[in-house]
Amino acid sequence: MQRADKLSIGGQQFTSRLILGTGGVTSLDILEQIVRASAIELATVAMRRIDAKAKGSPLEVLKKLNIKILPNTAGCFTAAEAVLTAKMASEATQTNWIKLEVIADERTLLPDPIFLLEATEQLVNDGFVVLAYTNDDPVLAKRLAQAGAACIMPLGSPIGSGIGIRNPHNISLIVDDLKDLNVPVILDAGIGTASDAAFAMELGCDGILCASAITRAKDPPKMATAIALATEAGHSAYNAGRIPKRWYGNPSTPFEGKPDIV
Amino acid sequence: MVYTKKIPMCCTLNSKPPSSITITLNGKLVECFEKSNVRSILATFKGQIPTDGVAVGINNEIVPKSKWADVTVKEGDHVEVLTVAAGG
């Protein structure tokens, strides 16, 4: 079995279509096991105040395993906060890639579309490769792409909810619109288990970003493998082309040539 | 209360010791010598100067690593020292 084509973001190619969110990992050892089990090549990390008591860092583990670092602006509520966090992340990690996250409130964790677009425009203008975490809104997705986002990351459902793809029709619309603009779509947030990842990929997404479903699973490395395989399987199925849905049955064996039994 | 461990370079034996100022360091009020540079502030973490994966901002302005030895703090400055953490 051959692997399908590669994922391309911001001019860089990745063999794995699964991006790891490191939120929720219980230890650096588990993080390493997850990375090895899933063969991911890109992982997102947050920026937080330095902890003098911390032993080791996710950065050390990811660098050791040759994983590309994708810093994020998790927990930012305004465009100004997100832009400053992105710049501090760039200074800390020496990358101009940023997963841009601007949330509206702590209860739903849904993206704030106004601040998100504003921050995207500013960061693109400052030379960042912006991977924009957004709502499953086709209009906003298109506006973000037109603003120069290198990748659009619509949610399937709220962060950490694990309730899968709530609006598959909108995800399909986003995929269709962004194909014309040649901007990849990564399904971000809401994945609960492997089938959700496969479903998102069958809708035509270019990849999956997954944190909680892996890091908070009973066996995180095992779930990491499952979601990586499902991501690949879903992508292959999308490329292979599913059969149309029918209201009634459609026999796979023709009735023609059937003998008369008397 | 956190104190910088070294007297800044600007202080010599012939001059009087620098006075203390209060800054906000990662959300906590701390006292340090006047004109302490960013490098000496960072020395209060882990007893050594972290460099990899660390970014410093003073009053919402980033201080690049190349300027840590030159940029000094003043009374009331808000200093944020961020690093990479699991998240997102």
mmCIF file of C-alpha atoms in Angstrom:
data_model
loop_
_atom_site.group_PDB
_atom_site.id
_atom_site.type_symbol
_atom_site.label_atom_id
_atom_site.label_comp_id
_atom_site.label_asym_id
_atom_site.label_seq_id
_atom_site.Cartn_x
_atom_site.Cartn_y
_atom_site.Cartn_z
ATOM 1 C CA MET A 1 0.000 0.000 0.000
ATOM 2 C CA GLN A 2 1.365 3.382 -1.010
ATOM 3 C CA ARG A 3 0.963 6.574 0.941
ATOM 4 C CA ALA A 4 -1.060 9.230 -0.811
ATOM 5 C CA ASP A 5 0.237 12.635 -1.891
ATOM 6 C CA LYS A 6 1.817 14.970 0.661
ATOM 7 C CA LEU A 7 0.314 17.739 2.733
ATOM 8 C CA SER A 8 1.610 21.149 1.700
ATOM 9 C CA ILE A 9 1.419 24.175 4.019
ATOM 10 C CA GLY A 10 3.225 27.438 3.427
ATOM 11 C CA GLY A 11 5.471 25.852 0.816
ATOM 12 C CA GLN A 12 6.553 23.039 3.148
ATOM 13 C CA GLN A 13 5.573 19.436 2.582
ATOM 14 C CA PHE A 14 4.617 16.847 5.181
ATOM 15 C CA THR A 15 4.165 13.121 4.775
ATOM 16 C CA SER A 16 1.891 12.901 7.802
ATOM 17 C CA ARG A 17 -1.475 14.643 7.564
ATOM 18 C CA LEU A 18 -1.946 14.578 11.315
ATOM 19 C CA ILE A 19 -0.751 17.559 13.349
ATOM 20 C CA LEU A 20 -0.397 17.005 17.068
ATOM 21 C CA GLY A 21 -1.778 19.437 19.614
ATOM 22 C CA THR A 22 0.252 19.034 22.791
ATOM 23 C CA GLY A 23 -2.465 20.342 25.129
ATOM 24 C CA GLY A 24 -3.355 17.834 27.798
ATOM 25 C CA VAL A 25 -0.227 15.701 27.708
ATOM 26 C CA THR A 26 0.384 14.373 31.170
ATOM 27 C CA SER A 27 4.152 14.004 30.878
ATOM 28 C CA LEU A 28 7.040 14.528 28.493
ATOM 29 C CA ASP A 29 7.503 10.766 28.332
ATOM 30 C CA ILE A 30 3.915 10.321 27.105
ATOM 31 C CA LEU A 31 4.491 13.120 24.591
ATOM 32 C CA GLU A 32 7.468 11.241 23.179
ATOM 33 C CA GLN A 33 5.470 7.992 23.004
ATOM 34 C CA ILE A 34 2.615 9.783 21.183
ATOM 35 C CA VAL A 35 4.988 11.299 18.632
ATOM 36 C CA ARG A 36 6.666 7.975 17.966
ATOM 37 C CA ALA A 37 3.331 6.107 17.745
ATOM 38 C CA SER A 38 1.738 8.528 15.293
ATOM 39 C CA ALA A 39 4.759 9.503 13.149
ATOM 40 C CA ILE A 40 3.610 13.138 13.144
ATOM 41 C CA GLU A 41 5.979 15.761 11.761
ATOM 42 C CA LEU A 42 4.369 18.952 13.060
ATOM 43 C CA ALA A 43 3.252 19.744 16.611
ATOM 44 C CA THR A 44 1.715 22.845 18.105
ATOM 45 C CA VAL A 45 2.825 24.281 21.440
ATOM 46 C CA ALA A 46 1.594 27.157 23.592
ATOM 47 C CA MET A 47 3.453 30.083 25.137
ATOM 48 C CA ARG A 48 3.208 30.478 28.890
ATOM 49 C CA ARG A 49 5.111 32.176 31.701
ATOM 50 C CA ILE A 50 8.341 30.399 32.530
ATOM 51 C CA ASP A 51 8.076 27.981 35.445
ATOM 52 C CA ALA A 52 11.245 27.828 37.497
ATOM 53 C CA LYS A 53 10.223 24.423 38.894
ATOM 54 C CA ALA A 54 9.539 22.775 35.520
ATOM 55 C CA LYS A 55 11.718 19.790 34.652
ATOM 56 C CA GLY A 56 12.349 19.564 30.922
ATOM 57 C CA SER A 57 10.286 21.134 28.192
ATOM 58 C CA PRO A 58 8.081 19.947 25.315
ATOM 59 C CA LEU A 59 10.444 21.912 23.076
ATOM 60 C CA GLU A 60 13.368 19.665 24.049
ATOM 61 C CA VAL A 61 11.358 16.514 23.339
ATOM 62 C CA LEU A 62 10.035 17.734 19.988
ATOM 63 C CA LYS A 63 13.440 18.982 18.861
ATOM 64 C CA LYS A 64 15.027 15.678 19.810
ATOM 65 C CA LEU A 65 12.475 13.863 17.655
ATOM 66 C CA ASN A 66 13.001 16.306 14.772
ATOM 67 C CA ILE A 67 9.417 17.594 14.875
ATOM 68 C CA LYS A 68 8.644 20.992 13.377
ATOM 69 C CA ILE A 69 7.382 23.392 16.036
ATOM 70 C CA LEU A 70 4.150 25.246 15.422
ATOM 71 C CA PRO A 71 3.668 27.753 18.237
ATOM 72 C CA ASN A 72 0.116 28.901 18.915
ATOM 73 C CA THR A 73 -1.744 31.738 20.572
ATOM 74 C CA ALA A 74 -3.979 29.527 22.711
ATOM 75 C CA GLY A 75 -5.971 31.458 25.282
ATOM 76 C CA CYS A 76 -5.771 34.864 23.585
ATOM 77 C CA PHE A 77 -8.967 36.911 23.622
ATOM 78 C CA THR A 78 -8.045 39.935 21.511
ATOM 79 C CA ALA A 79 -6.190 40.591 18.270
ATOM 80 C CA ALA A 80 -3.586 42.654 20.116
ATOM 81 C CA GLU A 81 -2.939 39.866 22.627
ATOM 82 C CA ALA A 82 -2.681 37.262 19.862
ATOM 83 C CA VAL A 83 -0.318 39.361 17.752
ATOM 84 C CA LEU A 84 2.007 40.033 20.695
ATOM 85 C CA THR A 85 1.936 36.352 21.709
ATOM 86 C CA ALA A 86 2.735 35.342 18.118
ATOM 87 C CA LYS A 87 5.705 37.675 18.071
ATOM 88 C CA MET A 88 6.978 36.392 21.419
ATOM 89 C CA ALA A 89 6.543 32.832 20.150
ATOM 90 C CA SER A 90 8.535 33.698 17.077
ATOM 91 C CA GLU A 91 11.307 35.163 19.219
ATOM 92 C CA ALA A 92 11.327 32.083 21.468
ATOM 93 C CA THR A 93 11.182 29.403 18.786
ATOM 94 C CA GLN A 94 12.795 31.151 15.831
ATOM 95 C CA THR A 95 9.948 30.322 13.467
ATOM 96 C CA ASN A 96 7.548 32.586 11.610
ATOM 97 C CA TRP A 97 4.834 29.939 11.670
ATOM 98 C CA ILE A 98 1.910 30.533 14.004
ATOM 99 C CA LYS A 99 -1.314 28.711 14.719
ATOM 100 C CA LEU A 100 -3.525 31.706 15.327
ATOM 101 C CA GLU A 101 -6.196 31.225 17.940
ATOM 102 C CA VAL A 102 -8.352 34.084 19.219
ATOM 103 C CA ILE A 103 -11.218 32.849 21.343
ATOM 104 C CA ALA A 104 -14.360 34.720 22.331
ATOM 105 C CA ASP A 105 -15.062 33.286 25.767
ATOM 106 C CA GLU A 106 -13.931 30.627 28.219
ATOM 107 C CA ARG A 107 -17.145 28.598 28.123
ATOM 108 C CA THR A 108 -17.460 27.736 24.433
ATOM 109 C CA LEU A 109 -13.849 28.520 23.446
ATOM 110 C CA LEU A 110 -15.264 29.460 20.043
ATOM 111 C CA PRO A 111 -13.096 31.693 17.839
ATOM 112 C CA ASP A 112 -13.807 35.424 17.762
ATOM 113 C CA PRO A 113 -14.171 36.043 14.006
ATOM 114 C CA ILE A 114 -13.603 39.810 14.116
ATOM 115 C CA PHE A 115 -10.365 39.665 16.118
ATOM 116 C CA LEU A 116 -9.245 36.589 14.187
ATOM 117 C CA LEU A 117 -9.428 38.337 10.829
ATOM 118 C CA GLU A 118 -7.785 41.459 12.254
ATOM 119 C CA ALA A 119 -4.905 39.464 13.758
ATOM 120 C CA THR A 120 -4.487 37.432 10.545
ATOM 121 C CA GLU A 121 -4.130 40.596 8.494
ATOM 122 C CA GLN A 122 -1.549 42.038 10.895
ATOM 123 C CA LEU A 123 0.532 38.878 11.168
ATOM 124 C CA VAL A 124 0.507 38.160 7.426
ATOM 125 C CA ASN A 125 1.612 41.733 6.918
ATOM 126 C CA ASP A 126 4.465 41.107 9.380
ATOM 127 C CA GLY A 127 5.630 38.067 7.412
ATOM 128 C CA PHE A 128 4.090 35.260 9.479
ATOM 129 C CA VAL A 129 2.855 31.978 8.025
ATOM 130 C CA VAL A 130 -0.580 32.004 9.626
ATOM 131 C CA LEU A 131 -2.557 28.833 10.266
ATOM 132 C CA ALA A 132 -5.902 30.258 11.318
ATOM 133 C CA TYR A 133 -8.098 28.350 13.764
ATOM 134 C CA THR A 134 -11.627 29.378 12.829
ATOM 135 C CA ASN A 135 -15.327 28.617 13.042
ATOM 136 C CA ASP A 136 -16.938 26.289 10.502
ATOM 137 C CA ASP A 137 -18.067 29.356 8.574
ATOM 138 C CA PRO A 138 -17.348 29.203 4.810
ATOM 139 C CA VAL A 139 -17.540 32.975 4.389
ATOM 140 C CA LEU A 140 -15.048 33.678 7.167
ATOM 141 C CA ALA A 141 -12.775 30.875 5.941
ATOM 142 C CA LYS A 142 -12.645 32.497 2.518
ATOM 143 C CA ARG A 143 -11.980 35.927 4.011
ATOM 144 C CA LEU A 144 -9.097 34.530 6.065
ATOM 145 C CA ALA A 145 -7.619 32.868 2.993
ATOM 146 C CA GLN A 146 -7.963 36.072 1.013
ATOM 147 C CA ALA A 147 -6.210 37.890 3.870
ATOM 148 C CA GLY A 148 -3.228 35.619 3.285
ATOM 149 C CA ALA A 149 -3.649 32.782 5.801
ATOM 150 C CA ALA A 150 -1.503 29.829 4.693
ATOM 151 C CA CYS A 151 -3.949 27.318 6.077
ATOM 152 C CA ILE A 152 -7.534 27.415 7.320
ATOM 153 C CA MET A 153 -8.371 25.343 10.376
ATOM 154 C CA PRO A 154 -12.120 25.110 10.916
ATOM 155 C CA LEU A 155 -13.411 23.469 14.064
ATOM 156 C CA GLY A 156 -15.517 20.339 13.954
ATOM 157 C CA SER A 157 -16.989 21.280 17.331
ATOM 158 C CA PRO A 158 -15.704 23.207 20.399
ATOM 159 C CA ILE A 159 -12.161 22.583 21.644
ATOM 160 C CA GLY A 160 -11.953 19.519 23.872
ATOM 161 C CA SER A 161 -15.638 18.624 23.386
ATOM 162 C CA GLY A 162 -14.904 15.420 21.474
ATOM 163 C CA ILE A 163 -18.279 15.573 19.721
ATOM 164 C CA GLY A 164 -16.903 15.331 16.206
ATOM 165 C CA ILE A 165 -17.990 17.155 13.059
ATOM 166 C CA ARG A 166 -21.193 19.032 13.879
ATOM 167 C CA ASN A 167 -21.652 20.670 10.501
ATOM 168 C CA PRO A 168 -20.210 18.464 7.757
ATOM 169 C CA HIS A 169 -21.988 20.453 5.069
ATOM 170 C CA ASN A 170 -20.138 23.631 6.053
ATOM 171 C CA ILE A 171 -16.817 21.783 6.182
ATOM 172 C CA SER A 172 -17.472 20.555 2.623
ATOM 173 C CA LEU A 173 -18.290 24.096 1.499
ATOM 174 C CA ILE A 174 -15.044 25.377 3.048
ATOM 175 C CA VAL A 175 -13.077 22.603 1.325
ATOM 176 C CA ASP A 176 -14.668 23.430 -2.053
ATOM 177 C CA ASP A 177 -14.090 27.178 -1.725
ATOM 178 C CA LEU A 178 -10.483 26.884 -0.599
ATOM 179 C CA LYS A 179 -9.509 24.390 -3.285
ATOM 180 C CA ASP A 180 -10.048 27.224 -5.768
ATOM 181 C CA LEU A 181 -7.709 29.415 -3.707
ATOM 182 C CA ASN A 182 -5.211 26.559 -3.241
ATOM 183 C CA VAL A 183 -5.268 26.936 0.553
ATOM 184 C CA PRO A 184 -5.223 23.728 2.630
ATOM 185 C CA VAL A 185 -7.958 22.978 5.160
ATOM 186 C CA ILE A 186 -7.038 21.284 8.437
ATOM 187 C CA LEU A 187 -9.890 20.157 10.650
ATOM 188 C CA ASP A 188 -9.073 21.449 14.114
ATOM 189 C CA ALA A 189 -10.943 20.810 17.370
ATOM 190 C CA GLY A 190 -13.759 18.485 18.258
ATOM 191 C CA ILE A 191 -12.231 15.162 17.241
ATOM 192 C CA GLY A 192 -13.318 12.502 19.746
ATOM 193 C CA THR A 193 -11.984 9.340 18.196
ATOM 194 C CA ALA A 194 -10.515 7.880 15.004
ATOM 195 C CA SER A 195 -13.761 7.792 13.001
ATOM 196 C CA ASP A 196 -14.169 11.574 13.409
ATOM 197 C CA ALA A 197 -10.754 12.079 11.802
ATOM 198 C CA ALA A 198 -11.602 9.702 8.957
ATOM 199 C CA PHE A 199 -14.921 11.471 8.396
ATOM 200 C CA ALA A 200 -13.268 14.905 8.230
ATOM 201 C CA MET A 201 -10.765 13.603 5.698
ATOM 202 C CA GLU A 202 -13.542 11.954 3.658
ATOM 203 C CA LEU A 203 -15.125 15.413 3.443
ATOM 204 C CA GLY A 204 -11.964 16.550 1.693
ATOM 205 C CA CYS A 205 -9.956 18.147 4.486
ATOM 206 C CA ASP A 206 -6.209 18.136 3.869
ATOM 207 C CA GLY A 207 -5.320 17.190 7.420
ATOM 208 C CA ILE A 208 -6.335 16.938 11.063
ATOM 209 C CA LEU A 209 -5.097 18.729 14.147
ATOM 210 C CA CYS A 210 -5.824 16.735 17.254
ATOM 211 C CA ALA A 211 -4.914 17.207 20.903
ATOM 212 C CA SER A 212 -7.423 16.119 23.554
ATOM 213 C CA ALA A 213 -8.703 13.022 21.730
ATOM 214 C CA ILE A 214 -5.146 11.721 21.853
ATOM 215 C CA THR A 215 -3.662 13.207 24.999
ATOM 216 C CA ARG A 216 -6.714 12.499 27.186
ATOM 217 C CA ALA A 217 -7.430 9.021 25.810
ATOM 218 C CA LYS A 218 -7.065 6.064 28.162
ATOM 219 C CA ASP A 219 -4.013 4.993 26.137
ATOM 220 C CA PRO A 220 -2.668 8.104 24.363
ATOM 221 C CA PRO A 221 -0.007 6.426 22.165
ATOM 222 C CA LYS A 222 -2.501 3.788 20.990
ATOM 223 C CA MET A 223 -5.095 6.456 20.161
ATOM 224 C CA ALA A 224 -2.405 8.483 18.377
ATOM 225 C CA THR A 225 -1.745 5.518 16.096
ATOM 226 C CA ALA A 226 -5.472 5.005 15.511
ATOM 227 C CA ILE A 227 -6.107 8.640 14.597
ATOM 228 C CA ALA A 228 -3.035 8.785 12.339
ATOM 229 C CA LEU A 229 -4.232 5.701 10.449
ATOM 230 C CA ALA A 230 -7.807 7.023 10.250
ATOM 231 C CA THR A 231 -6.531 10.335 8.890
ATOM 232 C CA GLU A 232 -4.635 8.537 6.158
ATOM 233 C CA ALA A 233 -7.557 6.176 5.431
ATOM 234 C CA GLY A 234 -10.025 9.061 5.170
ATOM 235 C CA HIS A 235 -7.743 10.893 2.778
ATOM 236 C CA SER A 236 -7.369 7.816 0.570
ATOM 237 C CA ALA A 237 -11.141 7.283 0.580
ATOM 238 C CA TYR A 238 -11.731 10.900 -0.461
ATOM 239 C CA ASN A 239 -9.278 10.538 -3.337
ATOM 240 C CA ALA A 240 -10.772 7.187 -4.325
ATOM 241 C CA GLY A 241 -14.239 8.740 -4.582
ATOM 242 C CA ARG A 242 -17.163 7.353 -2.619
ATOM 243 C CA ILE A 243 -20.234 5.909 -4.313
ATOM 244 C CA PRO A 244 -23.325 8.116 -4.453
ATOM 245 C CA LYS A 245 -25.883 7.626 -1.687
ATOM 246 C CA ARG A 246 -29.191 6.063 -2.802
ATOM 247 C CA TRP A 247 -32.574 5.902 -1.173
ATOM 248 C CA TYR A 248 -33.154 2.268 -2.168
ATOM 249 C CA GLY A 249 -30.908 -0.736 -2.650
ATOM 250 C CA ASN A 250 -28.777 -1.126 -5.753
ATOM 251 C CA PRO A 251 -27.778 -4.766 -6.423
ATOM 252 C CA SER A 252 -24.127 -5.439 -6.890
ATOM 253 C CA THR A 253 -25.028 -8.703 -8.685
ATOM 254 C CA PRO A 254 -27.173 -8.263 -11.822
ATOM 255 C CA PHE A 255 -30.522 -10.084 -11.984
ATOM 256 C CA GLU A 256 -29.795 -10.785 -15.679
ATOM 257 C CA GLY A 257 -28.690 -14.373 -16.327
ATOM 258 C CA LYS A 258 -30.487 -15.663 -13.254
ATOM 259 C CA PRO A 259 -31.983 -19.154 -13.981
ATOM 260 C CA ASP A 260 -35.694 -19.882 -13.787
ATOM 261 C CA ILE A 261 -36.300 -22.242 -10.905
ATOM 262 C CA VAL A 262 -39.415 -24.233 -11.503
ATOM 263 C CA MET B 1 10.415 38.931 46.839
ATOM 264 C CA VAL B 2 13.091 38.249 44.242
ATOM 265 C CA TYR B 3 16.395 40.062 44.123
ATOM 266 C CA THR B 4 18.856 40.079 41.271
ATOM 267 C CA LYS B 5 21.967 38.260 42.354
ATOM 268 C CA LYS B 6 24.559 40.428 40.705
ATOM 269 C CA ILE B 7 25.174 44.126 40.874
ATOM 270 C CA PRO B 8 24.771 45.492 37.360
ATOM 271 C CA MET B 9 27.818 46.366 35.307
ATOM 272 C CA CYS B 10 27.094 50.064 35.685
ATOM 273 C CA CYS B 11 28.057 49.899 39.374
ATOM 274 C CA THR B 12 31.741 50.149 40.255
ATOM 275 C CA LEU B 13 33.526 50.183 43.624
ATOM 276 C CA ASN B 14 33.861 53.935 43.433
ATOM 277 C CA SER B 15 30.212 54.625 42.932
ATOM 278 C CA LYS B 16 27.447 54.185 45.499
ATOM 279 C CA PRO B 17 25.333 51.009 45.256
ATOM 280 C CA PRO B 18 22.285 51.346 43.016
ATOM 281 C CA SER B 19 18.932 51.805 44.658
ATOM 282 C CA SER B 20 16.144 49.259 44.448
ATOM 283 C CA ILE B 21 13.143 49.513 42.198
ATOM 284 C CA THR B 22 9.964 47.468 41.950
ATOM 285 C CA ILE B 23 8.910 45.813 38.738
ATOM 286 C CA THR B 24 6.183 43.313 37.870
ATOM 287 C CA LEU B 25 7.802 40.075 36.751
ATOM 288 C CA ASN B 26 5.415 37.490 35.339
ATOM 289 C CA GLY B 27 2.552 38.990 37.301
ATOM 290 C CA LYS B 28 4.369 39.290 40.646
ATOM 291 C CA LEU B 29 5.826 42.386 42.233
ATOM 292 C CA VAL B 30 9.566 41.929 42.700
ATOM 293 C CA GLU B 31 12.364 44.176 43.787
ATOM 294 C CA CYS B 32 15.577 44.508 41.839
ATOM 295 C CA PHE B 33 18.447 46.929 41.452
ATOM 296 C CA GLU B 34 17.848 50.017 39.393
ATOM 297 C CA LYS B 35 19.123 49.571 35.826
ATOM 298 C CA SER B 36 19.239 45.782 36.094
ATOM 299 C CA ASN B 37 19.447 44.403 32.598
ATOM 300 C CA VAL B 38 17.221 41.676 31.165
ATOM 301 C CA ARG B 39 20.013 39.135 31.480
ATOM 302 C CA SER B 40 20.270 39.704 35.233
ATOM 303 C CA ILE B 41 16.485 39.482 35.606
ATOM 304 C CA LEU B 42 16.534 36.144 33.803
ATOM 305 C CA ALA B 43 19.266 34.922 36.130
ATOM 306 C CA THR B 44 16.629 34.764 38.867
ATOM 307 C CA PHE B 45 15.029 31.819 37.038
ATOM 308 C CA LYS B 46 16.602 28.429 37.694
ATOM 309 C CA GLY B 47 19.786 30.160 38.787
ATOM 310 C CA GLN B 48 20.967 30.247 35.187
ATOM 311 C CA ILE B 49 20.107 32.261 32.122
ATOM 312 C CA PRO B 50 17.590 30.374 29.982
ATOM 313 C CA THR B 51 17.944 31.092 26.291
ATOM 314 C CA ASP B 52 16.373 28.357 24.214
ATOM 315 C CA GLY B 53 12.628 28.697 23.816
ATOM 316 C CA VAL B 54 12.377 31.870 25.876
ATOM 317 C CA ALA B 55 11.038 35.299 24.947
ATOM 318 C CA VAL B 56 11.038 38.481 27.003
ATOM 319 C CA GLY B 57 8.652 41.392 26.751
ATOM 320 C CA ILE B 58 8.753 44.660 28.649
ATOM 321 C CA ASN B 59 5.575 46.732 28.636
ATOM 322 C CA ASN B 60 4.299 44.769 25.611
ATOM 323 C CA GLU B 61 7.492 45.338 23.626
ATOM 324 C CA ILE B 62 9.652 42.327 22.778
ATOM 325 C CA VAL B 63 13.284 42.468 23.822
ATOM 326 C CA PRO B 64 15.298 40.387 21.332
ATOM 327 C CA LYS B 65 17.889 38.005 22.787
ATOM 328 C CA SER B 66 20.639 40.104 21.204
ATOM 329 C CA LYS B 67 19.635 43.020 23.447
ATOM 330 C CA TRP B 68 19.213 41.227 26.775
ATOM 331 C CA ALA B 69 22.520 42.608 28.034
ATOM 332 C CA ASP B 70 21.748 46.169 26.954
ATOM 333 C CA VAL B 71 18.107 46.727 27.857
ATOM 334 C CA THR B 72 17.521 47.728 31.487
ATOM 335 C CA VAL B 73 14.368 47.900 33.551
ATOM 336 C CA LYS B 74 12.910 50.901 35.312
ATOM 337 C CA GLU B 75 10.468 51.407 38.180
ATOM 338 C CA GLY B 76 7.021 50.001 37.388
ATOM 339 C CA ASP B 77 8.006 48.042 34.299
ATOM 340 C CA HIS B 78 5.910 44.998 33.427
ATOM 341 C CA VAL B 79 8.238 42.194 32.418
ATOM 342 C CA GLU B 80 6.916 38.979 30.894
ATOM 343 C CA VAL B 81 9.174 35.974 30.424
ATOM 344 C CA LEU B 82 7.472 33.327 28.324
ATOM 345 C CA THR B 83 8.515 29.883 27.239
ATOM 346 C CA VAL B 84 7.155 26.965 25.266
ATOM 347 C CA ALA B 85 4.577 24.872 27.100
ATOM 348 C CA ALA B 86 2.306 21.987 26.202
ATOM 349 C CA GLY B 87 -0.929 23.446 24.880
ATOM 350 C CA GLY B 88 -3.169 24.121 21.932
#
